[in-house]
Coordinates of C-alpha atoms in Angstrom, one line a residue:
M145 CA 0.0 0.1 -0.1
S146 CA 2.7 2.4 0.8
L147 CA 4.3 1.7 -2.4
R148 CA 1.0 2.5 -4.2
R149 CA 0.7 5.7 -2.4
F150 CA 4.3 6.8 -3.2
C151 CA 3.5 6.0 -7.0
I152 CA 0.1 8.1 -6.8
L153 CA 2.0 10.9 -5.1
G154 CA 5.0 10.7 -7.7
C155 CA 2.5 10.9 -10.6
A156 CA 0.8 13.8 -9.2
T157 CA 4.2 15.8 -8.7
L158 CA 5.0 14.9 -12.1
A159 CA 1.8 16.3 -13.3
L160 CA 2.2 19.4 -11.5
L161 CA 5.6 19.9 -12.8
L162 CA 4.5 19.4 -16.3
A163 CA 1.7 22.0 -15.8
G164 CA 4.4 24.5 -14.9
C165 CA 6.1 24.3 -18.3
G166 CA 3.5 25.5 -20.4
P167 CA 3.6 27.8 -23.6
S168 CA 4.0 30.9 -21.4
Q169 CA 6.9 29.4 -19.7
S170 CA 8.5 28.4 -22.7
K171 CA 8.3 31.9 -24.0
V172 CA 10.2 33.4 -20.8
T173 CA 12.7 30.8 -21.0
T174 CA 13.5 31.7 -24.6
A175 CA 13.7 35.4 -23.5
G176 CA 16.8 34.1 -21.3
N177 CA 15.2 34.4 -17.9
D178 CA 15.6 31.8 -15.2
P179 CA 12.4 29.6 -15.4
Q180 CA 12.7 28.8 -11.9
A181 CA 12.6 32.3 -10.6
T182 CA 9.2 32.6 -12.6
A183 CA 6.1 31.5 -11.0
P184 CA 3.5 29.7 -13.4
E185 CA 1.3 32.4 -15.0
V186 CA -2.5 32.5 -14.0
E187 CA -4.6 31.7 -17.0
Q188 CA -5.6 34.8 -18.7
P189 CA -8.6 35.6 -21.3
A190 CA -7.2 35.5 -24.9
P191 CA -6.0 39.2 -25.7
Q192 CA -8.1 41.0 -28.1
P193 CA -6.6 42.6 -31.4
P194 CA -5.9 46.4 -31.0
P195 CA -8.2 48.6 -32.9
P196 CA -7.1 50.1 -36.0
A197 CA -4.6 53.0 -35.6
V198 CA -5.9 56.4 -36.1
P199 CA -3.6 58.5 -38.5
P200 CA -1.7 60.7 -36.1
Q201 CA -2.8 64.3 -36.4
Q202 CA -5.7 63.6 -38.5
T203 CA -7.1 67.1 -37.5
A204 CA -10.4 68.7 -38.8
N205 CA -8.3 71.4 -40.7
Q206 CA -6.6 68.3 -42.6
R207 CA -10.0 66.8 -43.7
K208 CA -11.0 70.3 -44.6
A209 CA -7.7 70.8 -46.5
E210 CA -8.5 67.5 -48.5
Q211 CA -12.1 68.5 -49.3
L212 CA -10.7 72.0 -50.3
I213 CA -8.3 70.3 -52.8
A214 CA -11.0 68.4 -54.1
E215 CA -13.1 71.3 -55.0
V216 CA -10.1 73.2 -56.2
E217 CA -9.3 70.4 -58.7
K218 CA -12.8 70.1 -59.7
A219 CA -12.9 73.9 -60.6
Y220 CA -9.3 73.7 -62.6
A221 CA -10.6 70.6 -64.4
A222 CA -13.6 72.6 -65.5
G223 CA -11.8 75.6 -66.5
D224 CA -9.2 73.5 -68.4
A225 CA -12.3 71.8 -70.4
D226 CA -13.3 75.3 -71.4
Y227 CA -9.8 76.4 -72.4
K228 CA -9.5 73.4 -74.6
R229 CA -12.8 74.4 -76.2
G230 CA -11.5 77.8 -76.9
K231 CA -13.9 79.3 -74.4
L232 CA -11.3 81.5 -72.8
P233 CA -13.5 83.9 -70.5
E234 CA -15.4 80.9 -69.0
A235 CA -12.0 79.1 -68.5
K236 CA -10.7 82.4 -66.7
A237 CA -13.6 82.5 -64.6
E238 CA -13.3 78.8 -63.4
F239 CA -9.4 79.1 -63.1
D240 CA -10.2 82.3 -60.7
R241 CA -12.6 80.4 -58.7
A242 CA -10.2 77.7 -58.1
V243 CA -7.6 80.3 -56.9
D244 CA -10.4 82.1 -54.7
L245 CA -11.4 78.9 -53.3
M246 CA -8.0 78.7 -51.5
L247 CA -7.6 82.2 -50.8
T248 CA -10.9 82.5 -49.0
S249 CA -11.0 79.0 -47.4
G250 CA -9.9 80.2 -44.0
L251 CA -7.2 77.7 -43.9
D252 CA -3.4 78.7 -43.4
I253 CA -2.0 77.7 -46.7
K254 CA 1.5 78.0 -45.6
S255 CA 1.1 75.7 -42.4
E256 CA -0.3 72.7 -44.6
P257 CA 2.4 71.3 -47.1
Q258 CA -0.3 69.9 -49.1
L259 CA -2.3 73.0 -49.5
Q260 CA 0.8 75.0 -50.4
D261 CA 1.8 72.5 -53.2
E262 CA -1.7 72.4 -54.7
F263 CA -1.9 76.3 -54.5
D264 CA 1.8 76.6 -56.3
R265 CA 0.8 73.9 -58.5
I266 CA -2.5 75.6 -59.7
L267 CA -1.2 79.0 -59.8
D268 CA 1.8 77.6 -62.3
Q269 CA -0.5 75.5 -64.4
V270 CA -3.0 78.5 -64.9
N271 CA -0.3 80.9 -65.6
A272 CA 1.2 78.4 -68.3
L273 CA -2.0 78.3 -69.9
E274 CA -2.5 82.2 -69.8
M275 CA 1.0 82.6 -71.3
E276 CA 0.1 80.2 -74.2
A277 CA -3.2 81.9 -74.7
L278 CA -1.2 85.2 -74.9
K279 CA 1.1 84.0 -77.6
Q280 CA -1.9 83.3 -79.7
G281 CA -3.8 86.3 -79.1
N282 CA -4.8 88.3 -76.1
G283 CA -4.8 85.8 -73.3
F284 CA -8.1 85.2 -71.7
A285 CA -9.8 88.2 -73.5
P286 CA -13.6 88.5 -73.7
K287 CA -15.4 88.2 -76.9
V288 CA -16.0 91.1 -79.0
E289 CA -19.0 91.9 -81.2
P290 CA -18.4 91.2 -85.1
A291 CA -17.1 94.0 -87.3
P292 CA -19.2 94.7 -90.3
A293 CA -16.5 93.2 -92.6
D294 CA -17.3 89.9 -90.6
V295 CA -21.0 90.2 -90.9
A296 CA -21.0 91.1 -94.6
S297 CA -18.3 88.2 -95.4
D298 CA -21.0 85.8 -96.6
V299 CA -23.7 88.3 -98.1
T300 CA -24.6 88.3 -101.8
F301 CA -25.2 92.0 -102.5
E302 CA -28.2 92.9 -104.6
V303 CA -27.5 96.4 -106.5
S304 CA -30.3 98.4 -108.0
P305 CA -30.0 101.4 -110.1
D306 CA -31.9 103.3 -107.9
I307 CA -29.5 102.8 -105.0
V308 CA -26.8 103.8 -107.3
A309 CA -28.3 106.9 -108.3
K310 CA -28.9 107.9 -104.9
A311 CA -25.6 107.3 -103.7
K312 CA -24.2 109.2 -106.4
T313 CA -26.4 112.3 -105.6
E314 CA -25.6 112.2 -102.0
L315 CA -21.9 112.0 -102.8
A316 CA -22.3 115.4 -104.8
T317 CA -22.6 117.0 -101.4
T318 CA -20.2 114.8 -99.4
K319 CA -17.3 116.6 -97.8
S320 CA -14.3 114.3 -97.4
D321 CA -10.6 114.4 -97.4
L322 CA -10.6 111.3 -99.5
P323 CA -11.3 111.1 -103.1
L324 CA -14.7 109.3 -103.0
M325 CA -16.6 107.6 -105.6
V326 CA -19.7 105.3 -106.0
N327 CA -19.9 102.4 -108.4
E328 CA -21.9 98.9 -108.0
Y329 CA -19.5 97.7 -105.7
V330 CA -19.7 100.5 -103.2
A331 CA -23.6 100.7 -103.8
G332 CA -23.8 96.9 -102.9
F333 CA -22.5 97.7 -99.4
I334 CA -24.5 100.6 -99.0
N335 CA -27.6 98.7 -99.9
F336 CA -26.3 96.1 -97.2
F337 CA -25.9 98.4 -94.1
A338 CA -29.0 100.8 -94.8
N339 CA -31.5 97.9 -95.7
S340 CA -30.4 94.7 -94.0
P341 CA -31.3 94.5 -90.3
R342 CA -28.3 92.5 -89.6
G343 CA -25.9 94.9 -91.8
H344 CA -27.8 98.1 -90.3
A345 CA -27.6 96.9 -86.8
T346 CA -24.0 96.1 -86.9
L347 CA -22.9 99.4 -88.5
L348 CA -25.1 101.3 -86.0
H349 CA -23.4 99.8 -83.0
S350 CA -19.9 100.5 -84.7
F351 CA -21.0 104.3 -85.2
Q352 CA -22.2 104.6 -81.8
R353 CA -18.8 103.1 -80.3
A354 CA -16.8 105.5 -82.4
G355 CA -17.9 108.3 -80.3
R356 CA -15.6 107.1 -77.5
Y357 CA -12.4 107.5 -79.5
K358 CA -13.5 109.8 -82.4
A359 CA -12.0 113.1 -81.3
M360 CA -8.7 111.4 -80.2
I361 CA -8.4 109.6 -83.5
Q362 CA -9.1 112.8 -85.4
R363 CA -6.4 114.8 -83.4
V364 CA -3.7 112.0 -84.1
M365 CA -4.9 111.8 -87.8
A366 CA -4.2 115.8 -87.9
E367 CA -0.9 115.6 -86.2
E368 CA 0.5 112.8 -88.5
G369 CA -0.9 114.3 -91.8
V370 CA -3.4 111.8 -93.0
P371 CA -7.0 112.0 -94.2
Q372 CA -9.7 112.4 -91.3
D373 CA -11.9 109.8 -93.2
L374 CA -9.3 107.0 -92.7
I375 CA -11.0 106.7 -89.3
Y376 CA -13.3 104.2 -90.9
L377 CA -11.0 101.7 -91.6
A378 CA -11.9 100.8 -88.1
V379 CA -15.4 100.0 -89.1
A380 CA -14.0 97.2 -91.4
E381 CA -11.2 96.1 -88.8
S382 CA -12.6 96.0 -85.4
S383 CA -16.0 98.0 -85.2
F384 CA -13.8 100.4 -82.7
Q385 CA -13.3 97.9 -80.1
P386 CA -9.8 98.3 -78.7
R387 CA -9.6 94.6 -77.4
A388 CA -10.7 93.0 -80.7
V389 CA -8.8 90.0 -81.4
N390 CA -9.2 87.9 -84.6
A391 CA -9.5 84.4 -84.0
K392 CA -7.6 83.1 -87.1
S393 CA -5.0 85.6 -87.6
H394 CA -4.5 86.6 -83.9
A395 CA -4.5 90.2 -85.3
G396 CA -5.7 92.5 -82.3
G397 CA -6.6 96.0 -81.3
M398 CA -8.8 98.6 -82.9
W399 CA -6.5 98.6 -85.9
Q400 CA -5.8 94.7 -86.0
F401 CA -2.0 94.5 -86.0
M402 CA -0.5 91.4 -85.8
P403 CA 1.0 89.9 -82.7
Y404 CA 4.5 90.0 -84.3
G405 CA 6.3 92.7 -86.4
N406 CA 7.7 96.0 -85.3
Y407 CA 4.9 99.0 -85.3
G408 CA 6.5 100.9 -82.4
L409 CA 4.3 99.1 -80.3
T410 CA 5.4 97.3 -77.1
R411 CA 4.2 93.8 -76.3
N412 CA 5.3 91.7 -73.5
G413 CA 3.6 89.5 -70.7
Y414 CA 2.2 92.5 -68.9
V415 CA 1.3 94.9 -71.9
D416 CA 0.0 94.7 -75.6
E417 CA 0.1 98.3 -76.9
R418 CA -1.8 97.0 -79.7
F419 CA -4.9 97.6 -77.4
D420 CA -3.9 101.1 -76.4
P421 CA -6.3 103.3 -78.6
E422 CA -4.0 106.1 -78.9
K423 CA -0.6 104.5 -79.2
S424 CA -2.1 102.0 -81.9
T425 CA -3.9 104.8 -83.6
R426 CA -0.5 106.7 -84.2
S427 CA 0.9 103.6 -85.5
Y428 CA -1.7 103.0 -87.9
A429 CA -1.7 106.6 -88.9
R430 CA 2.1 106.6 -89.6
Y431 CA 1.9 103.3 -91.5
M432 CA -1.0 104.4 -93.8
K433 CA 1.0 107.4 -94.8
Y434 CA 3.9 104.9 -95.5
L435 CA 1.8 103.0 -97.7
Y436 CA 0.4 106.2 -99.5
D437 CA 4.1 107.3 -100.2
Q438 CA 4.8 103.9 -101.6
L439 CA 1.8 103.5 -103.6
G440 CA 0.6 107.0 -104.5
D441 CA -3.1 106.4 -104.2
W442 CA -5.3 106.2 -101.0
Y443 CA -7.5 103.2 -102.5
L444 CA -4.4 101.2 -103.3
A445 CA -2.9 102.0 -99.7
M446 CA -6.2 100.9 -98.1
A447 CA -5.8 97.8 -100.1
A448 CA -2.2 97.3 -99.1
Y449 CA -3.4 97.7 -95.3
D450 CA -5.3 94.5 -95.7
W451 CA -3.4 92.6 -98.4
G452 CA 0.2 93.8 -98.1
A453 CA 2.3 96.4 -99.9
G454 CA 4.2 93.9 -101.7
N455 CA 1.4 92.0 -102.8
V456 CA -0.3 95.1 -104.2
Q457 CA 2.9 96.4 -106.0
R458 CA 3.3 93.0 -107.6
A459 CA -0.3 93.0 -109.0
V460 CA 0.2 96.6 -110.3
Q461 CA 3.5 95.6 -112.2
K462 CA 1.6 92.4 -113.6
T463 CA -1.2 94.5 -114.9
G464 CA 0.4 97.8 -115.7
Y465 CA -2.6 99.5 -113.7
A466 CA -1.9 101.4 -110.5
D467 CA -5.7 101.7 -109.8
F468 CA -7.6 99.6 -107.4
W469 CA -10.9 99.4 -109.6
E470 CA -8.9 98.0 -112.5
L471 CA -7.2 95.4 -110.3
Y472 CA -10.7 94.6 -109.0
R473 CA -12.3 94.2 -112.3
R474 CA -9.2 92.1 -113.6
N475 CA -9.5 90.0 -110.6
N476 CA -6.2 90.4 -109.3
L477 CA -7.0 90.9 -105.9
P478 CA -8.1 88.4 -103.2
G479 CA -11.9 88.3 -102.2
E480 CA -11.5 89.8 -98.9
T481 CA -9.5 92.9 -100.3
K482 CA -12.2 93.3 -103.1
N483 CA -14.8 93.9 -100.4
Y484 CA -12.6 95.8 -97.9
V485 CA -12.2 99.1 -99.8
P486 CA -16.0 99.4 -101.2
E487 CA -17.0 98.6 -97.4
I488 CA -14.9 101.4 -96.1
L489 CA -16.2 103.9 -98.7
A490 CA -19.8 102.9 -98.2
A491 CA -19.4 103.5 -94.3
I492 CA -17.8 106.9 -95.2
I493 CA -20.7 107.8 -97.4
I494 CA -23.4 106.8 -94.8
A495 CA -21.5 108.6 -92.0
N496 CA -21.6 111.9 -93.9
H497 CA -25.5 111.3 -94.6
P498 CA -26.7 109.4 -91.8
T499 CA -30.4 110.4 -91.9
Q500 CA -30.8 109.4 -95.6
Y501 CA -29.7 106.1 -94.9
G502 CA -31.7 105.4 -91.9
F503 CA -29.1 106.1 -89.3
D504 CA -30.8 109.0 -87.9
D505 CA -31.1 107.2 -84.5
V506 CA -27.3 107.1 -83.7
T507 CA -26.4 108.4 -80.5
L508 CA -22.6 108.4 -80.1
D509 CA -21.1 106.9 -76.8
P510 CA -19.5 109.6 -74.6
P511 CA -15.8 110.3 -75.5
V512 CA -13.3 108.6 -73.0
L513 CA -12.0 111.2 -70.7
T514 CA -9.1 110.1 -68.5
D515 CA -6.2 111.8 -66.4
T516 CA -3.0 110.0 -67.1
V517 CA -0.1 109.4 -64.5
T518 CA 3.3 108.2 -65.7
I519 CA 4.5 105.5 -63.4
N520 CA 7.5 103.4 -63.2
Y521 CA 6.5 100.6 -60.7
S522 CA 4.0 97.9 -60.6
I523 CA 0.5 98.7 -59.0
D524 CA -2.3 96.5 -58.7
L525 CA -5.6 97.9 -60.4
R526 CA -7.6 96.8 -57.3
L527 CA -5.4 99.3 -55.4
A528 CA -5.9 102.0 -58.0
S529 CA -9.6 101.2 -57.8
D530 CA -9.3 101.8 -53.8
L531 CA -7.2 105.1 -54.3
V532 CA -9.8 106.8 -56.7
N533 CA -13.0 105.4 -55.6
A534 CA -13.8 104.0 -59.2
P535 CA -14.7 100.2 -60.2
V536 CA -12.0 97.9 -61.3
D537 CA -13.9 97.4 -64.4
E538 CA -13.8 101.0 -65.2
L539 CA -9.9 101.0 -64.7
M540 CA -9.6 97.9 -66.8
A541 CA -11.7 99.6 -69.7
L542 CA -9.4 102.7 -69.4
N543 CA -6.2 100.6 -69.6
P544 CA -7.1 97.9 -72.3
S545 CA -3.3 97.3 -73.3
L546 CA -2.8 95.9 -69.7
L547 CA -2.9 92.0 -70.0
R548 CA -2.9 91.5 -66.3
M549 CA -4.3 93.4 -63.3
A550 CA -1.0 95.0 -62.5
T551 CA 1.0 97.6 -64.4
P552 CA 4.5 96.2 -65.6
P553 CA 7.4 96.4 -63.0
D554 CA 10.6 98.5 -63.5
T555 CA 9.4 100.5 -66.6
S556 CA 7.4 103.4 -67.6
F557 CA 3.7 103.1 -67.9
D558 CA 0.8 105.7 -68.7
L559 CA -1.9 104.9 -66.2
H560 CA -5.3 106.1 -67.2
L561 CA -7.4 107.1 -64.4
P562 CA -11.2 108.7 -64.5
A563 CA -10.9 112.4 -65.3
G564 CA -10.1 114.5 -62.4
T565 CA -8.6 111.9 -60.1
A566 CA -4.8 112.1 -60.8
A567 CA -4.1 114.4 -57.7
L568 CA -6.0 112.3 -55.4
F569 CA -4.3 109.1 -56.7
Q570 CA -0.8 110.6 -56.1
E571 CA -1.8 111.8 -52.6
R572 CA -3.1 108.5 -51.5
V573 CA -0.5 106.3 -53.3
S574 CA 2.4 108.0 -51.7
A575 CA 1.3 106.6 -48.3
I576 CA 1.9 102.9 -49.4
P577 CA 5.6 101.5 -49.8
E578 CA 6.4 101.6 -53.7
S579 CA 7.5 98.0 -53.4
R580 CA 4.2 96.9 -52.1
R581 CA 1.8 98.8 -54.6
Y582 CA 1.5 95.6 -56.6
A583 CA -0.4 93.8 -53.8
W584 CA -1.3 95.9 -50.9
R585 CA -4.8 97.7 -50.6
Y586 CA -6.2 100.9 -49.1
H587 CA -9.2 100.9 -47.0
R588 CA -11.4 103.8 -46.1
V589 CA -12.6 103.4 -42.3
T590 CA -16.1 103.4 -41.7
A591 CA -17.6 104.0 -38.5
E592 CA -18.3 100.3 -37.9
D593 CA -14.7 99.4 -38.6
T594 CA -12.0 97.8 -36.2
L595 CA -8.6 96.9 -36.9
E596 CA -10.0 93.3 -36.3
S597 CA -12.9 93.5 -38.8
V598 CA -10.7 95.1 -41.3
A599 CA -8.2 92.2 -40.8
R600 CA -10.8 89.9 -41.4
T601 CA -12.1 91.4 -44.5
Y602 CA -8.8 91.2 -46.2
R603 CA -7.7 88.0 -44.6
V604 CA -4.6 89.5 -42.8
T605 CA -3.6 89.2 -39.2
T606 CA -4.5 92.2 -37.0
A607 CA -0.7 92.4 -36.1
E608 CA 0.0 92.6 -39.7
L609 CA -2.5 95.3 -40.3
A610 CA -1.6 97.5 -37.3
A611 CA 2.1 97.3 -38.0
A612 CA 1.6 98.4 -41.6
N613 CA -0.3 101.4 -40.1
Q614 CA 2.3 102.0 -37.1
L615 CA -0.5 101.3 -34.7
Q616 CA -0.9 99.0 -31.8
P617 CA -2.7 95.7 -32.3
G618 CA -5.5 96.5 -29.8
G619 CA -5.7 100.2 -30.8
S620 CA -8.8 102.1 -32.0
V621 CA -9.3 103.3 -35.6
S622 CA -11.7 105.9 -34.4
G623 CA -10.6 109.1 -36.2
I624 CA -8.5 107.6 -38.9
E625 CA -9.6 108.0 -42.5
A626 CA -8.1 105.2 -44.0
L627 CA -5.8 102.2 -43.7
V628 CA -3.2 100.4 -45.9
V629 CA -3.8 96.7 -46.1
P630 CA -0.8 94.3 -46.3
V631 CA -2.6 91.8 -48.5
A632 CA -0.3 89.0 -50.1
P633 CA 0.0 88.9 -53.9
V634 CA -1.7 85.9 -55.2
A635 CA 1.7 84.3 -56.3
S636 CA 3.3 84.7 -53.2
P637 CA 1.2 83.9 -50.0
A638 CA 4.0 84.8 -47.6
A639 CA 5.1 88.1 -49.3
H640 CA 2.5 90.3 -47.0
T641 CA 4.7 89.5 -43.6
V642 CA 5.2 92.9 -42.3
L643 CA 6.8 92.0 -39.0
Y644 CA 9.3 89.4 -38.0
T645 CA 10.3 88.4 -34.6
A646 CA 14.0 87.5 -34.4
R647 CA 15.4 84.2 -33.6
R648 CA 18.7 83.1 -32.0
G649 CA 21.4 83.0 -34.7
D650 CA 19.5 85.8 -36.8
T651 CA 21.4 88.7 -37.9
L652 CA 20.3 91.8 -40.0
V653 CA 21.9 90.4 -43.0
S654 CA 20.5 87.0 -42.8
I655 CA 16.9 88.5 -42.1
A656 CA 17.3 91.2 -45.2
D657 CA 18.3 88.2 -47.5
R658 CA 15.2 86.2 -46.1
F659 CA 12.8 88.9 -47.2
G660 CA 14.3 90.3 -50.1
V661 CA 15.1 93.6 -48.8
S662 CA 18.3 95.7 -48.5
L663 CA 20.3 96.0 -45.1
D664 CA 19.9 99.8 -45.3
Q665 CA 16.2 99.5 -45.7
L666 CA 16.0 97.1 -42.9
R667 CA 17.9 99.4 -40.6
R668 CA 16.0 102.6 -41.7
W669 CA 12.5 101.0 -41.1
N670 CA 13.5 99.7 -37.6
K671 CA 15.9 102.8 -36.6
I672 CA 18.9 100.7 -36.1
P673 CA 21.8 103.1 -37.1
A674 CA 24.9 100.4 -37.5
G675 CA 25.7 96.8 -36.8
I676 CA 24.0 93.9 -37.9
R677 CA 23.5 92.0 -34.6
V678 CA 19.7 91.7 -33.4
D679 CA 18.4 90.5 -30.2
P680 CA 16.4 87.2 -30.4
G681 CA 12.7 88.1 -29.8
R682 CA 13.1 91.5 -31.2
K683 CA 10.1 92.5 -33.6
L684 CA 11.5 93.9 -36.9
H685 CA 9.6 95.9 -39.8
V686 CA 10.6 93.8 -43.0
A687 CA 8.5 95.8 -45.4
E688 CA 8.2 99.7 -45.4
P689 CA 5.8 100.8 -43.1
A690 CA 3.2 103.5 -44.0
T691 CA 3.2 107.0 -42.6
L692 CA 0.0 108.2 -40.4
R693 CA -0.1 112.0 -39.4
R694 CA -2.8 113.8 -37.6
T695 CA -4.6 116.5 -39.3
K696 CA -6.0 119.7 -38.0
G697 CA -9.3 118.3 -37.6
H698 CA -8.2 115.5 -35.6
R699 CA -8.8 113.0 -38.3
T700 CA -5.8 110.6 -39.5
T701 CA -5.1 110.8 -43.0
I702 CA -2.5 108.8 -45.1
T703 CA -0.1 111.7 -45.9
A704 CA 1.6 112.5 -49.3
A705 CA 4.7 112.9 -47.6
D706 CA 7.2 111.0 -49.7
L707 CA 8.3 107.9 -48.2
N708 CA 10.6 107.3 -50.9
P709 CA 11.9 110.7 -52.3
K710 CA 14.3 109.1 -55.0
A711 CA 11.3 107.0 -56.4
A712 CA 9.3 110.2 -56.4
A713 CA 11.7 111.9 -58.0
R714 CA 12.0 109.2 -60.7
T715 CA 8.3 109.3 -61.2
S716 CA 8.3 113.1 -61.7
K717 CA 11.4 112.9 -64.0
A718 CA 9.6 110.2 -65.9
A719 CA 6.5 112.1 -66.3
A720 CA 8.2 115.1 -67.3
A721 CA 10.4 113.3 -69.8
H722 CA 7.4 111.4 -71.2
S723 CA 5.3 114.8 -71.7
A724 CA 8.4 116.4 -73.5
S725 CA 9.3 113.4 -75.8
S726 CA 8.0 113.2 -79.3
R727 CA 7.5 110.2 -81.5
S728 CA 9.0 110.7 -85.0
G729 CA 9.9 108.6 -88.0
S730 CA 8.2 106.0 -90.0
K731 CA 9.9 102.8 -91.3
S732 CA 8.4 99.9 -92.9
A733 CA 9.4 96.8 -95.0
H734 CA 7.2 95.7 -97.8
A735 CA 4.6 93.2 -97.1
T736 CA 4.9 89.6 -98.5
S737 CA 1.6 88.1 -97.1
T738 CA -1.1 85.9 -98.8
D739 CA -4.8 86.7 -98.9
T740 CA -5.4 85.1 -95.5
K741 CA -7.6 87.4 -93.5
K742 CA -6.0 90.0 -91.3
T743 CA -2.4 88.9 -92.2
S744 CA -1.4 91.3 -94.7
H745 CA -0.8 94.5 -92.4
G746 CA 0.5 92.4 -89.6
K747 CA 2.1 89.5 -90.8
S748 CA 5.1 90.7 -93.1
H749 CA 5.5 94.4 -93.1
T750 CA 7.1 96.4 -90.3
G751 CA 5.0 99.2 -88.7
A752 CA 6.1 102.8 -87.6
Q753 CA 8.9 103.3 -85.3
K754 CA 8.8 105.2 -82.2

């Protein structure tokens, strides 16, 4: 019995020892711990798998950023589709919406790398498309009304003896400085413009629009010594629309110059003077005078403006007739040029006898009256709009040669402003640093305004707004007439920084380099007479601050005191030089173009030199 109990006890002991060598015990041993120093683990419930890891820092702002990027991409895709279909105004609207979505989102673009990348990418792509559009025409230019020549291009004219007789009768009392005549070709256009609803409406609109520029064109033509009635070439070319662009040839402006060739007109990424009414008119008048000197006949000169002087000269040499009508009858002119001269003559005759041809209801548009200031810095038209209390659209219409919303940098530009506003512009713009006029804004303070509300309106920080106006961030704007607003330029979101807090290791040299300003500017703006050391934590102006002074009536106005005397002196000097300068000389080469629409006077000849 004792042996039996001993065996049972031994088996039980062995079982207990085996139970102490389970899987948990084995793991501990493998780890290198002493198994005898570790008690057998109490059996625990099976561990549950951990929940899926939440991406770190997946904040509400990041989710908003992703949603914003999706909306921006959708707007850009819509604009790109419109662009590919040739719908440039619609494309521009969508591209602007894509950019505005980001600028008005309330998110800090600089602090979110994905937003900054998206912003930069969209701007680069839009700018690339706009530059491509500029090469082909006038960028994202709006559509214009068709000129009478375009409307009449597919018309078959019916000519009755009565119309010819009436036109010849009217011609006897027509005063013109061109040698006018009436034949069946001219009478056909008179009939179309007088009796066709489509032709009548188109010519009526052309006559009405001529009122805006007629006095200016007549003055320039008198100065250049060419016939006044040559004004009516604009009827055929553009219907007096300064921003007209031919979709096929890319000729542009009131006088439809091509985008290449030297006419004495500047053309770059900011300005296309083909769209400047006065400058393009002077180039047109000089070129017409050159053509007349070459061909000795105004009808041939008009034909050469459309077809090219070289082509007309070859037609004359081939036939032996230096007469437009002989070249017409002998079929030595392309179809467009055949219609070109008769159409202009018809417009001249109707303009001299509007009542007889049903144009007694013509009300001329009021002439464009402007003040002009010559500047040599870049200014955003929205800032100019703020300064002179005029809508941006009005300033764009007064400056049709501008391809962008800003004047060109580092070059002289004649900025046209509403009549009577030049002095106000000069007074107010002097309070804004010259280097910031391409982006900053000017805000007239109302009774309800605070620094915080104005900052929110323009999406700048209160500290930046206060610093730009030399005010305390918590200060009042009561009694202040206006504030300058350090808005960031669209292409450079960080450029509106006006205060910088110095960090350990900073020097004035490194800070000046970081913000693209000179060491002298940085010292002057912060009243640091010498040296390059700066204490960490010191707040520095890294953009020129505006100047505010109290007036006698205890209202604060942004003064006309010159913040940059050298720049002001340069502006005054440039303005004086501009007014004293005169354009002279005409120089051109013979044209060698084909009869493609609007290619003759732009494709191959060289226009007047400045």
